[in-house]
Amino acid sequence: PNHASPSNEVFYKHPEFLFADAGIPRSQWFDVVDLDYANPDVWKFMVNVAEYWIREFDFDGFGIDVPDLIPRNFFRYMKHRLIKAKGGDVFILGESSGNGIEKWGMDCRYGFLSFFQMKEIFEGVIPPPKPPQRVISHLVKRLHPNETWEAFGPLGANYGLKRHIETYGDALTKCSAVIMTTLPFVPEVFAGMEIFEYRDESSAIGFMIKMLNLRQRHSALRSHNVQMVEHDHPEIACAYLKHARNEIALVIVNFRKSEVKLTLSIPTNAIAPLKFAPVKDLLTGKPVRLEWVGKNEISIKLPPFGVVLYVAPLRGKNYAVLSTVPHFTQSHPNTCGASTLAT
């Protein structure tokens, strides 16, 4: 609601809705007109538009492009009116990298972190490619509690950016899919990307569907407790643990086109469940036996662009030990509440 086409007939009827910049350059968006939110009639008009989509088409929410450019109180006003019109919750997504947007009416933030962090690993935003372990560790530290990603982000990317699969191919897109579905993002699908009926599991799309299904079934994959695992090839692969109340998951991704054998230093609080509880490979559905090469070290060989996704149950004393793992974010829902989002 912060910019629109200059050919929109509304602006011929209501030129007072427009922001006049007196010829002063304000942004690179020279082909759109900005709305003047100092005018209270603009507030009422824009909320009336949103209420129309709820009333006529039962929309569940809206995506707001660059909400930072609009007065914060507008979103509080809008959210109040829309909840009343809907007769229940309304989901608002803010496309912003700014902090604190949840305080002014946004339920989730779409800040492009995932897209550019994957680009750092694949080729380097500024070449060369960066070490996966370092990039993912940095991403975990930066994640906002309500950060979002597109469920087919690696395939569809942002609407203004090239798709990962087009730029990097199937193999790296699958690597990206594992990261996107195991770190604490909130799945999001843009209109026109609803391709869930595609059943070829060997394809990047089919693999993403499989990962989304695994995420739904395993609380560890949805958990916001992430613990990086040190290993001897941080320039090739990344590794981390995901902790939930009932299970622990080990995630390893080889981002390079060569085979690698990793020696991982398992944190003390995760040794017991990985050593003594039954470990299952979620990608094959088969049990696995880890190769322990020391008191707290395991050895794992990964093929080019290979992925490890193991899970072990937590029982009794195992959980008592793991409960000391700090939450890096506050707990919040892991799936979007909106089934129909307008942008």
Coordinates of C-alpha atoms in Angstrom, one line a residue:
P1 CA 0.0 0.0 0.0
N2 CA 3.0 2.4 -0.3
H3 CA 3.2 2.8 -4.1
A4 CA 1.0 2.2 -7.1
S5 CA 0.7 2.7 -10.8
P6 CA 0.4 6.3 -11.9
S7 CA -2.3 5.2 -14.4
N8 CA -4.7 4.0 -11.7
E9 CA -7.9 5.8 -12.1
V10 CA -8.2 6.4 -8.4
F11 CA -5.5 9.0 -8.5
Y12 CA -7.4 11.0 -11.2
K13 CA -10.4 11.1 -8.8
H14 CA -8.3 11.7 -5.7
P15 CA -5.0 13.6 -6.6
E16 CA -4.8 14.5 -2.9
F17 CA -3.9 10.9 -2.2
L18 CA -0.5 11.4 -3.9
F19 CA 2.7 12.5 -2.3
A20 CA 4.2 15.5 -4.1
D21 CA 8.0 15.5 -3.9
A22 CA 8.5 19.0 -5.3
G23 CA 11.0 17.6 -7.8
I24 CA 13.3 16.3 -5.2
P25 CA 14.6 12.7 -6.0
R26 CA 13.3 10.4 -3.3
S27 CA 14.0 6.8 -4.6
Q28 CA 14.9 4.8 -7.7
W29 CA 11.2 4.0 -8.1
F30 CA 10.6 6.6 -10.7
D31 CA 7.8 4.7 -12.4
V32 CA 5.4 4.5 -9.4
V33 CA 3.5 7.0 -7.4
D34 CA 3.8 7.2 -3.6
L35 CA 0.7 7.5 -1.4
D36 CA 0.6 10.4 1.2
Y37 CA -0.1 8.7 4.5
A38 CA -0.2 12.1 6.2
N39 CA -3.7 12.2 4.7
P40 CA -6.1 10.3 7.0
D41 CA -8.4 9.6 4.0
V42 CA -5.6 7.5 2.5
W43 CA -5.7 5.3 5.6
K44 CA -9.4 4.8 5.3
F45 CA -9.2 4.2 1.5
M46 CA -6.4 1.6 1.7
V47 CA -8.1 -0.3 4.5
N48 CA -11.4 -0.3 2.6
V49 CA -9.5 -1.9 -0.4
A50 CA -8.1 -4.7 1.9
E51 CA -11.6 -5.2 3.5
Y52 CA -13.0 -5.7 0.0
W53 CA -10.7 -8.7 -0.7
I54 CA -11.5 -10.2 2.7
R55 CA -15.3 -9.7 2.2
E56 CA -15.5 -10.8 -1.4
F57 CA -12.8 -13.4 -1.7
D58 CA -12.2 -14.5 2.0
F59 CA -8.5 -13.6 1.9
D60 CA -6.6 -14.6 5.0
G61 CA -3.9 -12.0 4.8
F62 CA -1.7 -9.6 2.9
G63 CA 2.0 -9.1 2.0
I64 CA 3.3 -5.6 2.4
D65 CA 6.1 -4.5 0.1
V66 CA 8.7 -2.3 2.0
P67 CA 6.5 -1.5 5.0
D68 CA 9.3 0.6 6.5
L69 CA 8.1 3.5 4.2
I70 CA 4.7 3.6 5.9
P71 CA 3.8 5.1 9.3
R72 CA 3.9 2.3 11.9
N73 CA 0.5 3.3 13.4
F74 CA -1.2 2.6 10.0
F75 CA -0.5 -1.1 10.3
R76 CA -1.9 -1.2 13.8
Y77 CA -5.0 0.6 12.6
M78 CA -5.2 -1.7 9.5
K79 CA -4.8 -4.9 11.6
H80 CA -7.6 -3.9 14.0
R81 CA -10.0 -3.1 11.1
L82 CA -9.1 -6.3 9.2
I83 CA -9.5 -8.6 12.2
K84 CA -12.9 -7.1 12.7
A85 CA -13.8 -7.5 9.0
K86 CA -12.6 -11.1 8.9
G87 CA -14.1 -12.1 12.3
G88 CA -10.8 -13.7 13.2
D89 CA -7.0 -13.6 12.7
V90 CA -5.5 -11.9 9.7
F91 CA -1.9 -12.6 8.6
I92 CA 0.3 -9.7 7.6
L93 CA 3.7 -10.4 6.0
G94 CA 6.2 -7.5 5.8
E95 CA 8.9 -7.6 3.1
S96 CA 11.6 -5.9 5.1
S97 CA 15.0 -6.3 6.5
G98 CA 14.2 -3.8 9.3
N99 CA 14.1 -4.8 13.0
G100 CA 11.0 -4.7 15.2
I101 CA 8.3 -5.0 12.5
E102 CA 6.4 -7.5 14.6
K103 CA 5.8 -4.6 17.1
W104 CA 3.7 -2.7 14.6
G105 CA 1.4 -5.3 13.2
M106 CA 3.5 -7.7 11.1
D107 CA 3.3 -11.4 11.8
C108 CA 6.3 -12.4 9.8
R109 CA 9.2 -10.7 8.0
Y110 CA 10.5 -11.6 4.6
G111 CA 14.0 -10.2 4.6
F112 CA 15.9 -12.1 1.8
L113 CA 18.5 -13.5 4.2
S114 CA 18.2 -17.0 2.9
F115 CA 18.6 -16.2 -0.8
F116 CA 21.7 -14.1 -0.3
Q117 CA 23.4 -16.5 2.2
M118 CA 23.0 -19.3 -0.3
K119 CA 24.5 -17.1 -3.0
E120 CA 27.5 -16.5 -0.7
I121 CA 28.0 -20.3 -0.5
F122 CA 27.4 -21.1 -4.1
E123 CA 29.4 -18.4 -5.8
G124 CA 30.0 -15.5 -3.4
V125 CA 27.9 -12.3 -3.5
I126 CA 31.4 -11.0 -4.2
P127 CA 33.4 -14.0 -5.5
P128 CA 34.8 -16.4 -4.5
P129 CA 32.4 -18.7 -2.6
K130 CA 32.5 -18.5 1.2
P131 CA 32.9 -21.4 3.6
P132 CA 29.5 -23.0 4.2
Q133 CA 30.0 -23.6 7.9
R134 CA 30.8 -19.9 8.5
V135 CA 28.0 -18.6 6.4
I136 CA 25.3 -20.9 8.0
S137 CA 26.6 -20.0 11.5
H138 CA 26.3 -16.3 10.7
L139 CA 22.8 -16.9 9.2
V140 CA 21.7 -18.6 12.4
K141 CA 22.9 -15.7 14.5
R142 CA 21.1 -13.2 12.3
L143 CA 17.7 -15.0 12.0
H144 CA 14.8 -12.9 13.2
P145 CA 12.2 -14.8 15.3
N146 CA 9.7 -14.4 12.5
E147 CA 11.9 -14.7 9.4
T148 CA 10.3 -16.2 6.4
W149 CA 11.3 -17.9 3.3
E150 CA 9.4 -19.1 0.2
A151 CA 8.6 -22.8 0.4
F152 CA 10.0 -23.0 -3.1
G153 CA 12.5 -20.2 -2.5
P154 CA 15.4 -22.2 -3.9
L155 CA 13.3 -22.8 -7.0
G156 CA 11.3 -19.6 -7.4
A157 CA 13.5 -17.2 -5.4
N158 CA 12.1 -13.8 -4.9
Y159 CA 9.8 -12.4 -7.6
G160 CA 12.5 -10.0 -8.6
L161 CA 15.5 -12.4 -8.6
K162 CA 16.6 -15.4 -10.6
R163 CA 15.6 -18.9 -9.4
H164 CA 18.3 -20.9 -7.7
I165 CA 17.6 -23.9 -9.9
E166 CA 18.1 -21.7 -13.0
T167 CA 21.4 -20.4 -11.8
Y168 CA 22.9 -23.3 -9.9
G169 CA 21.2 -26.4 -11.1
D170 CA 19.4 -29.3 -9.3
A171 CA 22.2 -30.5 -7.0
L172 CA 22.8 -27.2 -5.3
T173 CA 19.1 -26.4 -5.2
K174 CA 18.6 -29.6 -3.2
C175 CA 21.4 -28.6 -0.8
S176 CA 19.6 -25.3 -0.4
A177 CA 16.3 -27.1 0.2
V178 CA 17.8 -28.9 3.2
I179 CA 19.0 -25.7 4.8
M180 CA 15.7 -23.9 4.1
T181 CA 13.6 -26.7 5.7
T182 CA 15.7 -27.3 8.8
L183 CA 16.6 -23.8 9.9
P184 CA 13.9 -21.8 11.7
F185 CA 12.2 -20.3 8.7
V186 CA 8.4 -20.0 8.1
P187 CA 7.3 -21.6 4.8
E188 CA 5.9 -19.2 2.3
V189 CA 4.6 -19.8 -1.2
F190 CA 4.0 -17.0 -3.7
A191 CA 0.8 -17.2 -5.9
G192 CA 1.6 -19.1 -9.0
M193 CA 4.1 -21.4 -7.3
E194 CA 1.6 -24.0 -6.1
I195 CA 3.3 -27.0 -7.7
F196 CA 2.9 -29.5 -4.9
E197 CA 1.3 -32.2 -7.2
Y198 CA 4.7 -32.7 -8.8
R199 CA 5.7 -36.2 -7.6
D200 CA 9.1 -36.9 -9.1
E201 CA 11.1 -37.2 -5.9
S202 CA 14.4 -37.2 -7.8
S203 CA 13.8 -33.7 -9.1
A204 CA 14.6 -30.6 -7.1
I205 CA 10.8 -29.9 -6.8
G206 CA 10.1 -33.4 -5.6
F207 CA 12.9 -33.3 -3.1
M208 CA 11.6 -30.0 -1.7
I209 CA 8.2 -31.6 -1.2
K210 CA 9.8 -34.5 0.6
M211 CA 11.7 -32.1 2.9
L212 CA 8.5 -30.2 3.7
N213 CA 6.8 -33.5 4.6
L214 CA 9.7 -34.5 6.8
R215 CA 9.6 -31.1 8.5
Q216 CA 5.9 -31.6 9.3
R217 CA 6.5 -35.0 10.8
H218 CA 9.6 -34.3 12.9
S219 CA 9.6 -31.7 15.6
A220 CA 13.4 -31.5 15.6
L221 CA 13.4 -30.2 12.0
R222 CA 10.9 -27.5 13.0
S223 CA 12.7 -26.6 16.2
H224 CA 14.3 -23.2 16.8
N225 CA 17.2 -24.8 18.8
V226 CA 20.2 -24.8 16.5
Q227 CA 23.6 -25.9 17.6
M228 CA 26.5 -25.7 15.1
V229 CA 28.8 -28.8 15.0
E230 CA 32.5 -28.3 14.4
H231 CA 34.3 -30.4 11.8
D232 CA 37.5 -30.5 9.8
H233 CA 36.2 -29.2 6.4
P234 CA 34.3 -26.0 7.1
E235 CA 35.2 -24.7 3.6
I236 CA 33.3 -27.6 2.0
A237 CA 30.3 -28.5 4.3
C238 CA 28.2 -27.3 7.1
A239 CA 26.9 -29.3 10.1
Y240 CA 24.5 -28.6 12.9
L241 CA 22.2 -30.2 15.4
K242 CA 18.5 -29.5 15.9
H243 CA 17.0 -30.1 19.3
A244 CA 13.3 -30.7 20.2
R245 CA 11.8 -32.1 23.3
N246 CA 11.4 -35.6 21.9
E247 CA 14.2 -36.0 19.4
I248 CA 17.5 -34.7 18.1
A249 CA 18.5 -34.3 14.4
L250 CA 21.9 -34.1 12.8
V251 CA 22.1 -32.1 9.6
I252 CA 25.1 -32.1 7.3
V253 CA 25.3 -30.7 3.8
N254 CA 28.3 -31.0 1.3
F255 CA 28.0 -27.9 -0.9
R256 CA 30.9 -28.9 -3.2
K257 CA 31.2 -31.2 -6.2
S258 CA 33.8 -33.5 -4.6
E259 CA 33.4 -36.3 -2.1
V260 CA 34.4 -35.5 1.4
K261 CA 35.0 -37.4 4.6
L262 CA 34.2 -35.4 7.7
T263 CA 35.3 -35.8 11.3
L264 CA 32.7 -34.1 13.5
S265 CA 33.1 -33.1 17.1
I266 CA 29.8 -33.9 18.7
P267 CA 28.8 -31.6 21.6
T268 CA 28.8 -33.3 25.0
N269 CA 25.1 -32.8 25.4
A270 CA 24.3 -34.8 22.2
I271 CA 26.7 -37.7 22.6
A272 CA 24.3 -40.0 24.6
P273 CA 21.3 -39.9 22.1
L274 CA 23.5 -40.3 19.0
K275 CA 25.6 -43.1 20.6
F276 CA 23.0 -45.1 22.5
A277 CA 19.6 -44.4 20.9
P278 CA 18.5 -45.8 17.6
V279 CA 19.5 -43.4 14.8
K280 CA 17.4 -43.2 11.6
D281 CA 18.3 -41.8 8.2
L282 CA 15.2 -39.7 7.3
L283 CA 16.0 -39.6 3.6
T284 CA 16.1 -43.4 3.2
G285 CA 13.9 -44.4 6.2
K286 CA 16.6 -46.9 7.3
P287 CA 18.4 -47.3 10.6
V288 CA 22.1 -46.2 10.6
R289 CA 25.1 -46.9 12.8
L290 CA 27.4 -43.9 13.3
E291 CA 31.1 -44.5 13.1
W292 CA 32.6 -43.2 16.3
V293 CA 36.3 -42.5 16.0
G294 CA 36.8 -41.0 19.4
K295 CA 35.0 -40.3 22.7
N296 CA 33.1 -37.5 21.0
E297 CA 33.9 -37.7 17.3
I298 CA 32.2 -39.4 14.4
S299 CA 33.3 -39.9 10.9
I300 CA 30.9 -39.5 7.9
K301 CA 31.6 -39.7 4.2
L302 CA 29.4 -37.6 1.9
P303 CA 29.3 -37.8 -1.9
P304 CA 29.4 -34.7 -4.1
F305 CA 26.5 -32.4 -3.0
G306 CA 25.6 -35.1 -0.5
V307 CA 23.3 -34.6 2.5
V308 CA 22.9 -36.3 5.9
L309 CA 19.7 -36.0 7.8
Y310 CA 19.7 -38.3 10.8
V311 CA 17.3 -38.3 13.8
A312 CA 17.4 -40.0 17.2
P313 CA 14.7 -40.1 19.9
L314 CA 15.3 -38.5 23.3
R315 CA 14.3 -40.4 26.3
G316 CA 14.6 -39.9 30.1
K317 CA 18.1 -38.7 31.0
N318 CA 19.0 -37.9 27.4
Y319 CA 16.5 -35.0 27.5
A320 CA 17.6 -33.8 30.9
V321 CA 21.1 -33.2 29.4
L322 CA 19.8 -31.6 26.2
S323 CA 17.4 -29.3 28.0
T324 CA 20.5 -27.2 28.8
V325 CA 20.8 -26.2 25.1
P326 CA 19.9 -22.4 24.9
H327 CA 17.1 -21.2 22.7
F328 CA 18.6 -18.9 20.1
T329 CA 15.1 -17.4 19.3
Q330 CA 11.9 -17.2 21.2
S331 CA 9.3 -19.9 20.4
H332 CA 6.7 -19.1 17.8
P333 CA 4.6 -20.9 15.2
N334 CA 6.5 -22.6 12.5
T335 CA 3.9 -22.4 9.7
C336 CA 2.1 -19.4 8.3
G337 CA -1.4 -19.1 9.4
A338 CA -2.6 -17.7 6.0
S339 CA -3.8 -20.0 3.2
T340 CA -4.4 -17.1 0.8
L341 CA -2.0 -14.1 0.9
A342 CA -2.3 -11.0 -1.3
T343 CA 0.8 -9.0 -2.2

